[in-house]
Amino acid sequence: MIRRPARAVRVTVTALACTVGLLAISGCTTTADGASSTASAAAAAAAADQATTPVTRGDLVDGKRVPGTLGHGTPVPLTSAGSGTVTWLPGYGDTIGRDGTLYSVDEVPVRSMHGTVPLWRTLEQGLRGADVDQLKDNLRALGYDVADDDRFDAATQRAVLRWQKDRSLPRTGTLGASEIAFVPGDIRVDAAKGRVGDAAGEAVYGYTSTTLLASASVAPRDLVRFPAGGAVQVELPDGTQVPGTVQSVGAPSGDDESDDGDEVLVQVRLDAAPPEGVSTSSTVTLVVAGERREGVLSVPVTALVADADGYAVEVVRSDGTSEEVPVSTGFFAEGRVEVSGDGIAEGTEVVVPS
């Protein structure tokens, strides 16, 4: 759209008024191009009514802001193992660390061990593998003297016997699903899926990480801004920003019908505690920086006027009149655009739509 200078229109209207005698203005004379001597005053008055903003010099950053929600992530179901009756469960919001009780079956506690490999067999002397390795990692973390390898040897058996004795458990020297379960780390109890009195072998509750996470759906075109392990600022409802790290980039959600494809769930771990009073389920904003241009002149994008040769801005002069001045555009970011051109300097007032 081409915006015509308002000043020219005002001059034409004033000249016509003088010609037909509609305005009884003392000294109303017509110039060679038909403009009234009062045109400048009328143009200045009209220009003064327009909203303006100064050309500013500073940094532009092509950042991205994505709305999200604060929480603990998607709950993972925990299934009680074996047969018998569930006799104890933790409460909603409880946190369970290494060696803590996950649940009890027939009044026997099943304790938490950290690891990503599920307990798929009874661990006993003579075995080796990733599950044995992570068991020994846990035993060392609890103060028992075992080697850092994947062999269930005699020293491992002695450590297991001591662990069982210290917890008043039957001393078998083996560990199975009736005594331990592997979970990724410290966990937080979320939604209940079962209850005390249910038969074992079913899901008892969902669990999440104890760390606060900001979750957001991100368009595929913007995923390059959220690499795993990348830095993100999490902006809280009060405007406070907390540093965070991209923890996971999930599969497409399937909820977005745009041409850009399905949005992807991105989860960001908060690397610092938020201020007191900030609750889970709060709406937050993920803020990531992009390309930066330093020390450039810029105006709001809405100040640009399209013309036959490209772009211009309507500059307001010191006497209140305005005229369109051609500009070259550069970097676009944060709703602003880098501009340059004759007569464009820091502090120059330009018209923006009201």
Short mmCIF file of C-alpha atoms in Angstrom, two decimals:
data_model
loop_
_atom_site.label_atom_id
_atom_site.label_comp_id
_atom_site.label_asym_id
_atom_site.label_seq_id
_atom_site.Cartn_x
_atom_site.Cartn_y
_atom_site.Cartn_z
CA MET A 1 0.00 0.00 0.00
CA ILE A 2 1.36 3.46 -0.95
CA ARG A 3 0.84 6.16 1.64
CA ARG A 4 0.59 9.64 0.15
CA PRO A 5 2.00 12.53 2.18
CA ALA A 6 -0.83 14.09 4.19
CA ARG A 7 0.83 17.51 3.78
CA ALA A 8 0.20 17.55 0.01
CA VAL A 9 -3.48 16.79 0.45
CA ARG A 10 -3.87 19.54 3.00
CA VAL A 11 -2.20 22.07 0.67
CA THR A 12 -4.59 21.25 -2.17
CA VAL A 13 -7.66 21.58 0.04
CA THR A 14 -6.54 24.98 1.36
CA ALA A 15 -5.77 26.31 -2.11
CA LEU A 16 -9.24 25.32 -3.33
CA ALA A 17 -10.87 27.04 -0.38
CA CYS A 18 -9.09 30.32 -1.18
CA THR A 19 -10.02 30.03 -4.87
CA VAL A 20 -13.77 29.72 -4.33
CA GLY A 21 -13.84 32.18 -1.43
CA LEU A 22 -15.12 29.67 1.11
CA LEU A 23 -12.66 30.88 3.73
CA ALA A 24 -12.56 34.52 4.69
CA ILE A 25 -8.95 34.56 5.79
CA SER A 26 -7.11 37.88 5.78
CA GLY A 27 -4.12 37.73 3.44
CA CYS A 28 -5.15 34.46 1.86
CA THR A 29 -3.07 34.38 -1.33
CA THR A 30 -2.29 31.66 -3.82
CA THR A 31 1.25 30.69 -4.75
CA ALA A 32 2.37 29.73 -8.25
CA ASP A 33 1.48 26.07 -7.64
CA GLY A 34 -1.93 26.93 -6.19
CA ALA A 35 -0.97 26.53 -2.53
CA SER A 36 -2.28 28.89 0.11
CA SER A 37 0.03 30.76 2.43
CA THR A 38 -1.89 29.09 5.25
CA ALA A 39 -1.05 25.59 3.95
CA SER A 40 2.11 25.24 6.00
CA ALA A 41 0.31 26.14 9.21
CA ALA A 42 -2.50 23.72 8.44
CA ALA A 43 -0.04 20.96 7.57
CA ALA A 44 1.94 21.54 10.75
CA ALA A 45 -1.21 21.41 12.87
CA ALA A 46 -2.31 18.15 11.27
CA ALA A 47 1.17 16.64 11.61
CA ALA A 48 1.22 17.53 15.28
CA ASP A 49 -1.85 15.33 15.80
CA GLN A 50 -0.09 12.23 14.43
CA ALA A 51 1.58 9.66 16.69
CA THR A 52 5.34 9.70 16.34
CA THR A 53 8.35 7.84 17.69
CA PRO A 54 12.07 8.61 17.50
CA VAL A 55 14.59 6.65 15.48
CA THR A 56 16.68 4.82 18.09
CA ARG A 57 20.19 3.39 18.09
CA GLY A 58 20.77 0.10 19.86
CA ASP A 59 21.01 -3.68 19.55
CA LEU A 60 18.43 -5.83 17.78
CA VAL A 61 18.14 -9.49 18.70
CA ASP A 62 16.17 -11.95 16.61
CA GLY A 63 14.81 -13.74 19.68
CA LYS A 64 11.87 -16.09 20.03
CA ARG A 65 9.21 -16.20 22.74
CA VAL A 66 7.15 -19.36 23.11
CA PRO A 67 4.32 -19.74 25.67
CA GLY A 68 4.56 -22.72 27.97
CA THR A 69 3.49 -24.17 31.31
CA LEU A 70 5.47 -24.75 34.48
CA GLY A 71 5.26 -28.21 35.99
CA HIS A 72 7.15 -31.43 36.56
CA GLY A 73 6.67 -33.06 33.18
CA THR A 74 4.50 -35.92 32.02
CA PRO A 75 3.92 -38.58 34.71
CA VAL A 76 5.39 -42.02 34.12
CA PRO A 77 3.36 -44.96 35.49
CA LEU A 78 4.97 -47.13 38.17
CA THR A 79 3.77 -50.72 38.32
CA SER A 80 4.00 -52.80 41.47
CA ALA A 81 5.79 -56.07 40.90
CA GLY A 82 5.04 -59.63 41.90
CA SER A 83 1.95 -61.06 43.51
CA GLY A 84 0.24 -60.19 46.75
CA THR A 85 -1.54 -57.11 48.04
CA VAL A 86 -0.42 -53.49 47.96
CA THR A 87 -0.20 -52.49 51.63
CA TRP A 88 1.37 -49.01 51.46
CA LEU A 89 1.62 -46.14 48.98
CA PRO A 90 3.18 -42.67 49.22
CA GLY A 91 1.06 -39.54 48.97
CA TYR A 92 0.64 -37.05 46.16
CA GLY A 93 3.62 -34.68 45.92
CA ASP A 94 5.92 -36.87 48.05
CA THR A 95 9.52 -37.11 46.87
CA ILE A 96 11.38 -40.41 46.96
CA GLY A 97 15.15 -40.54 46.79
CA ARG A 98 17.61 -43.36 46.37
CA ASP A 99 16.86 -46.22 48.82
CA GLY A 100 13.48 -44.69 49.67
CA THR A 101 10.32 -46.80 49.73
CA LEU A 102 8.34 -46.74 46.48
CA TYR A 103 5.48 -48.94 47.75
CA SER A 104 4.95 -52.03 49.87
CA VAL A 105 3.48 -55.41 48.96
CA ASP A 106 2.42 -57.72 51.79
CA GLU A 107 4.12 -55.21 54.13
CA VAL A 108 7.49 -55.67 52.42
CA PRO A 109 8.89 -52.33 51.17
CA VAL A 110 10.15 -52.08 47.59
CA ARG A 111 13.02 -49.61 47.57
CA SER A 112 14.17 -47.14 44.92
CA MET A 113 17.44 -47.60 43.06
CA HIS A 114 18.57 -45.19 40.35
CA GLY A 115 19.02 -46.46 36.81
CA THR A 116 17.59 -46.52 33.33
CA VAL A 117 17.67 -50.30 32.81
CA PRO A 118 14.58 -51.96 34.30
CA LEU A 119 14.99 -54.85 36.73
CA TRP A 120 14.18 -57.72 34.40
CA ARG A 121 15.78 -60.55 36.37
CA THR A 122 16.90 -61.50 39.88
CA LEU A 123 20.43 -60.19 40.41
CA GLU A 124 22.77 -62.77 41.91
CA GLN A 125 26.39 -63.85 41.99
CA GLY A 126 27.83 -64.85 38.63
CA LEU A 127 25.78 -62.44 36.51
CA ARG A 128 27.11 -59.47 34.60
CA GLY A 129 25.48 -56.73 32.55
CA ALA A 130 24.18 -53.15 32.58
CA ASP A 131 21.66 -53.93 35.31
CA VAL A 132 24.44 -55.27 37.57
CA ASP A 133 26.57 -52.22 36.79
CA GLN A 134 23.84 -49.79 37.85
CA LEU A 135 23.11 -51.83 41.00
CA LYS A 136 26.77 -51.49 41.99
CA ASP A 137 26.63 -47.75 41.26
CA ASN A 138 23.80 -47.52 43.81
CA LEU A 139 25.60 -49.63 46.39
CA ARG A 140 28.68 -47.40 46.15
CA ALA A 141 26.50 -44.29 46.46
CA LEU A 142 25.04 -45.79 49.66
CA GLY A 143 28.48 -46.40 51.12
CA TYR A 144 29.13 -50.04 50.28
CA ASP A 145 32.52 -51.12 48.92
CA VAL A 146 32.09 -52.63 45.45
CA ALA A 147 34.09 -52.31 42.24
CA ASP A 148 33.04 -50.09 39.36
CA ASP A 149 32.23 -52.81 36.84
CA ASP A 150 29.32 -54.95 35.63
CA ARG A 151 30.20 -58.19 37.46
CA PHE A 152 28.11 -59.55 40.34
CA ASP A 153 31.06 -61.08 42.19
CA ALA A 154 31.62 -62.22 45.76
CA ALA A 155 32.28 -58.66 46.94
CA THR A 156 28.97 -57.57 45.43
CA GLN A 157 27.16 -60.38 47.21
CA ARG A 158 28.72 -59.37 50.54
CA ALA A 159 27.59 -55.76 49.96
CA VAL A 160 24.04 -56.93 49.18
CA LEU A 161 23.99 -59.03 52.35
CA ARG A 162 25.07 -56.02 54.42
CA TRP A 163 22.47 -53.82 52.67
CA GLN A 164 19.74 -56.36 53.51
CA LYS A 165 20.86 -56.65 57.12
CA ASP A 166 20.94 -52.87 57.57
CA ARG A 167 17.28 -52.73 56.44
CA SER A 168 16.06 -55.73 58.42
CA LEU A 169 15.35 -57.69 55.25
CA PRO A 170 15.87 -61.42 54.74
CA ARG A 171 19.58 -61.96 54.01
CA THR A 172 19.60 -63.78 50.69
CA GLY A 173 22.51 -62.11 48.88
CA THR A 174 20.29 -61.65 45.84
CA LEU A 175 18.00 -58.82 44.81
CA GLY A 176 14.76 -59.07 42.87
CA ALA A 177 11.62 -57.11 42.05
CA SER A 178 10.14 -57.83 45.47
CA GLU A 179 12.89 -55.70 47.05
CA ILE A 180 14.03 -53.02 44.60
CA ALA A 181 12.97 -51.18 41.45
CA PHE A 182 15.03 -48.96 39.17
CA VAL A 183 13.77 -45.43 38.48
CA PRO A 184 15.63 -42.64 36.60
CA GLY A 185 16.49 -40.68 39.75
CA ASP A 186 14.76 -38.96 42.63
CA ILE A 187 11.06 -38.93 41.82
CA ARG A 188 7.96 -36.97 42.77
CA VAL A 189 4.66 -38.81 43.25
CA ASP A 190 1.95 -37.53 40.92
CA ALA A 191 -1.50 -38.89 40.10
CA ALA A 192 -2.61 -42.04 41.93
CA LYS A 193 -3.54 -44.96 39.69
CA GLY A 194 -4.15 -47.56 42.38
CA ARG A 195 -4.83 -47.77 46.08
CA VAL A 196 -3.92 -49.74 49.15
CA GLY A 197 -5.65 -53.11 49.02
CA ASP A 198 -5.30 -53.60 45.28
CA ALA A 199 -3.64 -56.69 43.91
CA ALA A 200 0.02 -56.24 43.00
CA GLY A 201 1.04 -56.26 39.37
CA GLU A 202 -0.83 -53.09 38.32
CA ALA A 203 0.15 -49.42 38.03
CA VAL A 204 0.02 -47.79 41.46
CA TYR A 205 0.82 -44.16 40.62
CA GLY A 206 2.47 -41.88 38.12
CA TYR A 207 5.77 -40.22 38.95
CA THR A 208 7.69 -37.26 37.60
CA SER A 209 11.06 -35.65 38.09
CA THR A 210 11.49 -33.57 41.22
CA THR A 211 12.93 -30.77 39.07
CA LEU A 212 10.62 -28.05 37.80
CA LEU A 213 10.21 -28.11 34.04
CA ALA A 214 8.78 -25.62 31.58
CA SER A 215 6.96 -27.41 28.77
CA ALA A 216 6.02 -25.81 25.47
CA SER A 217 4.85 -26.83 22.00
CA VAL A 218 7.30 -25.57 19.39
CA ALA A 219 6.82 -25.35 15.63
CA PRO A 220 9.32 -27.47 13.66
CA ARG A 221 10.79 -24.38 11.99
CA ASP A 222 11.82 -23.07 15.43
CA LEU A 223 13.35 -26.28 16.81
CA VAL A 224 16.81 -25.12 15.72
CA ARG A 225 16.54 -22.59 18.54
CA PHE A 226 16.02 -25.37 21.12
CA PRO A 227 18.92 -27.85 20.81
CA ALA A 228 19.22 -30.45 23.57
CA GLY A 229 21.37 -28.93 26.30
CA GLY A 230 20.83 -25.42 24.93
CA ALA A 231 20.33 -22.39 27.17
CA VAL A 232 16.84 -20.90 27.53
CA GLN A 233 15.46 -18.18 29.78
CA VAL A 234 12.16 -19.07 31.47
CA GLU A 235 10.10 -15.94 32.03
CA LEU A 236 7.70 -16.25 34.97
CA PRO A 237 4.30 -14.50 35.23
CA ASP A 238 5.83 -11.58 37.19
CA GLY A 239 8.45 -10.97 34.48
CA THR A 240 11.30 -12.60 36.40
CA GLN A 241 13.58 -14.70 34.21
CA VAL A 242 15.17 -17.94 35.46
CA PRO A 243 17.95 -19.69 33.51
CA GLY A 244 17.08 -23.07 32.07
CA THR A 245 18.47 -25.88 29.93
CA VAL A 246 16.66 -27.81 27.20
CA GLN A 247 16.21 -31.26 28.72
CA SER A 248 14.23 -33.03 26.01
CA VAL A 249 12.77 -32.50 22.56
CA GLY A 250 9.88 -34.89 22.05
CA ALA A 251 7.94 -36.27 19.12
CA PRO A 252 5.38 -34.20 17.19
CA SER A 253 2.25 -33.63 19.25
CA GLY A 254 -0.12 -34.03 16.34
CA ASP A 255 -2.22 -31.07 17.51
CA ASP A 256 -1.04 -28.49 15.00
CA GLU A 257 -2.68 -28.35 11.59
CA SER A 258 -0.45 -25.59 10.18
CA ASP A 259 1.64 -25.96 7.04
CA ASP A 260 4.73 -26.10 9.26
CA GLY A 261 3.77 -29.57 10.49
CA ASP A 262 3.01 -30.91 13.93
CA GLU A 263 4.35 -28.99 16.89
CA VAL A 264 6.94 -30.68 19.08
CA LEU A 265 6.98 -30.83 22.87
CA VAL A 266 10.09 -29.18 24.32
CA GLN A 267 10.89 -29.46 28.03
CA VAL A 268 13.28 -27.06 29.74
CA ARG A 269 14.80 -27.74 33.16
CA LEU A 270 14.93 -24.75 35.50
CA ASP A 271 18.52 -24.29 36.65
CA ALA A 272 17.61 -22.02 39.56
CA ALA A 273 14.76 -21.99 42.02
CA PRO A 274 11.91 -19.62 41.09
CA PRO A 275 10.77 -17.01 43.61
CA GLU A 276 8.50 -18.19 46.40
CA GLY A 277 4.84 -18.23 45.51
CA VAL A 278 5.32 -19.46 41.93
CA SER A 279 3.21 -22.58 41.57
CA THR A 280 3.15 -25.43 39.13
CA SER A 281 0.73 -25.00 36.22
CA SER A 282 1.74 -21.33 36.01
CA THR A 283 1.92 -19.92 32.49
CA VAL A 284 5.50 -19.09 31.51
CA THR A 285 7.36 -17.98 28.40
CA LEU A 286 10.46 -19.61 26.93
CA VAL A 287 12.82 -16.91 25.69
CA VAL A 288 15.72 -17.75 23.37
CA ALA A 289 18.14 -15.35 21.74
CA GLY A 290 18.97 -15.49 18.06
CA GLU A 291 21.03 -13.39 15.65
CA ARG A 292 22.16 -10.03 17.07
CA ARG A 293 22.86 -6.75 15.28
CA GLU A 294 24.61 -4.19 17.47
CA GLY A 295 24.39 -0.40 17.45
CA VAL A 296 21.98 0.01 14.54
CA LEU A 297 19.34 2.65 13.84
CA SER A 298 15.84 1.20 13.92
CA VAL A 299 12.15 2.12 13.85
CA PRO A 300 9.00 0.09 14.49
CA VAL A 301 8.08 -2.01 11.46
CA THR A 302 4.71 -0.23 11.40
CA ALA A 303 6.49 3.05 10.59
CA LEU A 304 7.49 1.74 7.15
CA VAL A 305 5.60 3.08 4.13
CA ALA A 306 5.71 1.16 0.85
CA ASP A 307 6.36 3.19 -2.30
CA ALA A 308 7.27 2.46 -5.90
CA ASP A 309 10.98 2.33 -5.14
CA GLY A 310 10.87 0.33 -1.92
CA TYR A 311 10.26 1.76 1.55
CA ALA A 312 10.09 5.15 3.19
CA VAL A 313 9.26 6.65 6.57
CA GLU A 314 7.29 9.81 7.21
CA VAL A 315 9.67 12.17 8.98
CA VAL A 316 8.30 14.99 11.14
CA ARG A 317 10.41 18.15 10.87
CA SER A 318 11.11 20.63 13.63
CA ASP A 319 8.49 23.04 12.26
CA GLY A 320 5.82 20.32 12.56
CA THR A 321 5.56 19.50 8.87
CA SER A 322 6.23 15.99 7.60
CA GLU A 323 7.50 14.34 4.45
CA GLU A 324 8.27 10.84 3.26
CA VAL A 325 11.97 9.98 3.22
CA PRO A 326 13.23 6.88 1.37
CA VAL A 327 15.06 4.35 3.56
CA SER A 328 17.02 1.15 3.11
CA THR A 329 15.93 -1.66 5.43
CA GLY A 330 18.19 -4.21 7.08
CA PHE A 331 17.70 -6.53 10.03
CA PHE A 332 14.17 -7.26 11.30
CA ALA A 333 13.73 -8.27 14.95
CA GLU A 334 11.53 -7.63 17.97
CA GLY A 335 8.95 -5.76 15.89
CA ARG A 336 11.58 -3.27 14.69
CA VAL A 337 13.60 -2.86 11.52
CA GLU A 338 17.08 -1.51 10.87
CA VAL A 339 16.92 1.60 8.64
CA SER A 340 19.34 3.97 6.95
CA GLY A 341 19.02 6.87 4.53
CA ASP A 342 19.60 10.58 3.99
CA GLY A 343 18.10 12.56 6.84
CA ILE A 344 17.70 9.52 9.08
CA ALA A 345 19.54 9.90 12.37
CA GLU A 346 19.16 8.95 15.99
CA GLY A 347 16.28 10.97 17.45
CA THR A 348 14.57 11.72 14.13
CA GLU A 349 10.81 11.66 14.72
CA VAL A 350 8.82 9.41 12.40
CA VAL A 351 5.08 8.84 12.15
CA VAL A 352 3.58 5.57 13.33
CA PRO A 353 -0.07 4.52 13.04
CA SER A 354 -2.14 5.57 16.04
#
